[in-house]
Coordinates of C-alpha atoms and ligand atoms in Angstrom, one line a residue:
M1 CA 14.1 -4.5 -9.6
Q2 CA 14.4 -0.8 -8.9
R3 CA 13.7 2.6 -10.6
S4 CA 14.0 6.3 -9.7
F5 CA 11.3 8.8 -10.5
D6 CA 12.1 12.4 -9.7
G7 CA 14.8 11.3 -7.1
L8 CA 12.1 8.9 -5.5
E9 CA 13.5 5.3 -5.3
V10 CA 10.8 2.6 -6.2
E11 CA 11.5 -1.0 -5.9
V12 CA 9.7 -4.2 -6.5
V13 CA 10.4 -7.2 -4.1
R14 CA 8.9 -10.6 -3.3
G15 CA 8.3 -11.0 0.5
D16 CA 6.1 -10.6 3.5
I17 CA 4.9 -7.0 4.2
T18 CA 5.2 -7.7 8.1
D19 CA 9.0 -8.5 7.6
Q20 CA 10.2 -5.2 6.2
P21 CA 12.5 -3.9 9.3
D22 CA 14.0 -1.2 7.1
V23 CA 11.0 0.8 6.1
E24 CA 9.4 3.3 8.5
A25 CA 5.7 2.7 7.4
I26 CA 3.9 -0.4 6.0
V27 CA 0.7 0.0 4.2
N28 CA -2.3 -2.3 5.2
A29 CA -4.9 -3.5 2.6
A30 CA -7.5 -2.9 5.2
N31 CA -11.3 -3.6 5.6
A32 CA -13.6 -0.7 6.3
E33 CA -13.7 -1.7 10.0
L34 CA -10.0 -1.5 10.4
M35 CA -10.1 -5.1 12.0
P36 CA -7.8 -8.0 11.4
G37 CA -9.7 -10.2 8.8
G38 CA -7.6 -12.1 6.4
G39 CA -4.9 -11.7 3.8
V40 CA -2.5 -8.7 4.5
A41 CA -4.8 -7.3 7.2
G42 CA -4.7 -10.4 9.3
A43 CA -0.9 -10.8 9.0
I44 CA -0.4 -7.3 9.9
H45 CA -2.7 -7.3 13.1
R46 CA -1.2 -10.7 14.1
A47 CA 2.4 -9.2 13.9
A48 CA 1.4 -5.8 15.5
G49 CA -0.5 -7.3 18.4
P50 CA -4.0 -6.4 19.9
E51 CA -2.9 -2.9 20.5
L52 CA -3.2 -2.1 16.9
A53 CA -6.9 -3.0 16.6
E54 CA -7.4 -1.0 19.8
E55 CA -6.0 2.1 18.2
C56 CA -7.9 1.5 15.0
R57 CA -11.4 1.2 16.6
P58 CA -12.0 5.1 16.8
L59 CA -10.7 5.7 13.3
A60 CA -13.3 3.3 11.7
P61 CA -15.1 2.9 9.4
I62 CA -13.1 4.3 6.5
R63 CA -14.3 4.7 2.7
P64 CA -12.7 3.2 -0.3
G65 CA -9.8 5.2 -1.3
Q66 CA -9.3 6.7 2.3
A67 CA -6.1 6.3 4.3
V68 CA -5.4 6.6 8.0
I69 CA -2.3 6.3 10.1
T70 CA -1.5 4.4 13.3
G71 CA 1.6 3.4 15.2
G72 CA 3.2 0.2 14.4
H73 CA 3.1 -1.5 17.9
R74 CA 4.9 -4.8 17.8
L75 CA 6.0 -4.4 14.1
P76 CA 9.4 -3.2 13.4
N77 CA 7.8 -0.3 11.6
R78 CA 7.0 3.1 13.2
H79 CA 3.8 3.4 11.5
V80 CA 1.0 1.5 9.7
I81 CA -0.9 3.3 7.1
H82 CA -4.4 1.6 6.5
V83 CA -6.0 2.0 3.1
L84 CA -9.5 0.6 2.0
G85 CA -9.1 -0.5 -1.6
P86 CA -12.2 -0.8 -3.8
V87 CA -14.1 -4.0 -4.2
Y88 CA -13.6 -4.8 -7.9
G89 CA -17.0 -4.6 -9.8
Q90 CA -18.7 -3.0 -6.8
D91 CA -17.0 0.2 -5.6
R92 CA -16.7 2.7 -8.6
P93 CA -14.9 4.2 -10.3
E94 CA -12.6 1.6 -9.2
E95 CA -9.4 2.8 -10.8
K96 CA -9.8 6.3 -9.3
L97 CA -10.4 4.7 -5.8
L98 CA -7.5 2.5 -6.0
A99 CA -5.1 5.4 -7.1
D100 CA -6.6 7.3 -4.2
C101 CA -5.3 4.7 -1.8
Y102 CA -1.7 5.2 -2.9
R103 CA -2.0 8.9 -3.3
N104 CA -3.6 9.2 0.2
A105 CA -1.2 6.9 1.9
L106 CA 1.9 8.7 0.4
R107 CA 0.4 12.0 1.4
L108 CA -0.1 10.8 5.1
A109 CA 3.4 9.5 5.0
E110 CA 4.8 12.9 4.0
E111 CA 2.7 14.6 6.6
N112 CA 4.1 12.3 9.2
G113 CA 7.7 12.7 8.3
V114 CA 8.0 9.1 7.1
S115 CA 10.7 8.6 4.5
S116 CA 10.2 5.1 3.4
V117 CA 6.8 3.2 2.8
A118 CA 6.2 -0.3 1.8
F119 CA 3.0 -1.2 -0.1
P120 CA 1.3 -4.5 -0.7
A121 CA -0.9 -5.1 -4.0
V122 CA -4.0 -3.5 -2.5
S123 CA -7.3 -4.8 -3.9
A124 CA -5.7 -7.6 -5.6
G125 CA -6.6 -10.3 -3.2
A126 CA -9.9 -10.8 -1.5
F127 CA -11.2 -7.5 -3.4
G128 CA -10.7 -9.1 -6.8
Y129 CA -8.9 -6.3 -8.7
P130 CA -7.3 -7.8 -11.8
L131 CA -3.5 -8.0 -11.1
D132 CA -2.1 -6.4 -14.1
E133 CA -4.4 -3.6 -13.9
A134 CA -3.9 -3.2 -10.0
A135 CA -0.1 -3.1 -10.7
R136 CA -0.3 -0.5 -13.3
V137 CA -2.4 1.8 -11.4
A138 CA -0.3 1.4 -8.3
V139 CA 2.9 2.2 -10.1
R140 CA 1.5 5.0 -12.2
T141 CA 0.1 6.7 -9.1
V142 CA 3.4 6.4 -7.3
R143 CA 5.2 7.8 -10.3
E144 CA 2.7 10.7 -10.7
E145 CA 3.1 11.7 -6.8
A146 CA 6.8 11.4 -7.0
S147 CA 7.5 15.2 -7.9
R148 CA 5.3 16.3 -5.0
L149 CA 7.1 14.3 -2.4
R150 CA 10.0 15.7 -0.2
G151 CA 10.4 13.7 2.8
V152 CA 9.3 10.2 1.3
R153 CA 12.4 9.0 -0.6
R154 CA 11.8 5.3 -0.9
V155 CA 8.8 3.3 -2.0
R156 CA 8.8 -0.6 -2.0
F157 CA 6.0 -2.8 -3.4
V158 CA 6.2 -6.0 -1.5
L159 CA 4.6 -8.9 -3.3
F160 CA 3.6 -12.1 -1.8
G161 CA 3.7 -14.6 -4.8
E162 CA 5.7 -14.8 -8.1
R163 CA 2.6 -13.9 -10.2
E164 CA 2.1 -10.7 -8.3
L165 CA 5.9 -10.0 -8.3
E166 CA 5.9 -10.4 -12.2
A167 CA 2.8 -8.1 -12.7
F168 CA 4.6 -5.4 -10.5
R169 CA 7.9 -5.8 -12.3
R170 CA 6.4 -5.5 -15.5
A171 CA 4.4 -2.2 -14.6
L172 CA 7.5 -0.7 -13.2
E173 CA 9.5 -1.5 -16.4
E174 CA 6.8 -0.3 -18.7
A175 CA 6.1 3.0 -16.6
A176 CA 6.8 6.1 -18.7
Ligands
AR6_1 N1 2.6 -9.6 2.7 C1 2.5 -9.1 1.3 N2 1.4 -9.4 0.6 C2 0.5 -10.1 1.1 C3 0.6 -10.7 2.4 C4 1.7 -10.5 3.2 N3 1.8 -11.0 4.4 N4 -0.7 -11.6 2.6 C5 -1.4 -11.5 1.3 N5 -0.6 -10.6 0.4 P1 -5.7 -8.9 0.3 P2 -7.4 -6.7 -0.6 C6 -1.0 -10.4 -0.9 O1 -6.7 -10.0 0.2 O2 -7.6 -7.6 -1.9 C7 -8.8 -8.8 3.8 O3 -9.6 -10.1 4.3 C8 -2.2 -11.2 -1.5 O4 -1.5 -12.2 -2.2 O5 -4.9 -9.0 1.7 O6 -7.4 -5.5 -0.6 C9 -9.3 -7.7 4.5 O7 -9.8 -7.8 5.9 C10 -2.7 -10.2 -2.6 O8 -1.8 -10.2 -3.7 O9 -6.2 -7.4 0.2 C11 -10.3 -7.2 3.6 O10 -11.5 -7.4 3.9 C12 -2.6 -8.8 -1.8 O11 -1.6 -9.1 -0.8 C13 -9.9 -7.6 2.2 O12 -9.1 -8.7 2.6 C14 -3.6 -8.3 -1.3 O13 -4.8 -9.2 -0.8 C15 -8.9 -6.7 1.5 O14 -8.8 -7.2 0.2

């Protein structure tokens, strides 16, 4: 499914974030230490190789809502943008912190001349953010940022499972 907001192409696909060779930057749902861990972060570090953790070390720790950018190393993407989502029920206000992740990632992409960005469902795994709400915040924030973006022309949400795909598809359909 695909929509266009102020000339920004936004699409929702099912897949693996480490297998998106046609986007310039992928976003990592990181931990504060920017270390491998599980979920998306583990998969990205495995695919990027140990050089990614090495580049990350001096950039850590990061705060909820913050984004930092590194190279993609062995990934097919030029950059990885690492964001720390809020832990649901712990980091507050969680909705603002989750929106900050998407907003700050897009701004970093813009500053670094990146034209296409792929996001996973930040905070919707180990960090426990309810899926439908996480999807709505993600789509709404990208929609709000669209008019400010010049270089970024394409955003892709890459969802691992059918449930995640449906939640993001619905959020994109329902976005005003
Ligand atoms: N590609 C796309 N989506 C994926 C992939 C993948 N390869 N693997 C998992 N997902 P999570 P969080 C989905 O837990 O909630 C880590 O341990 C997954 O099904 O990766 O922000 C870090 O080290 C879910 O829908 O991120 C942190 O400590 C979504 O990605 C912590 O988890 C996010 O799940 C971050 O938790």
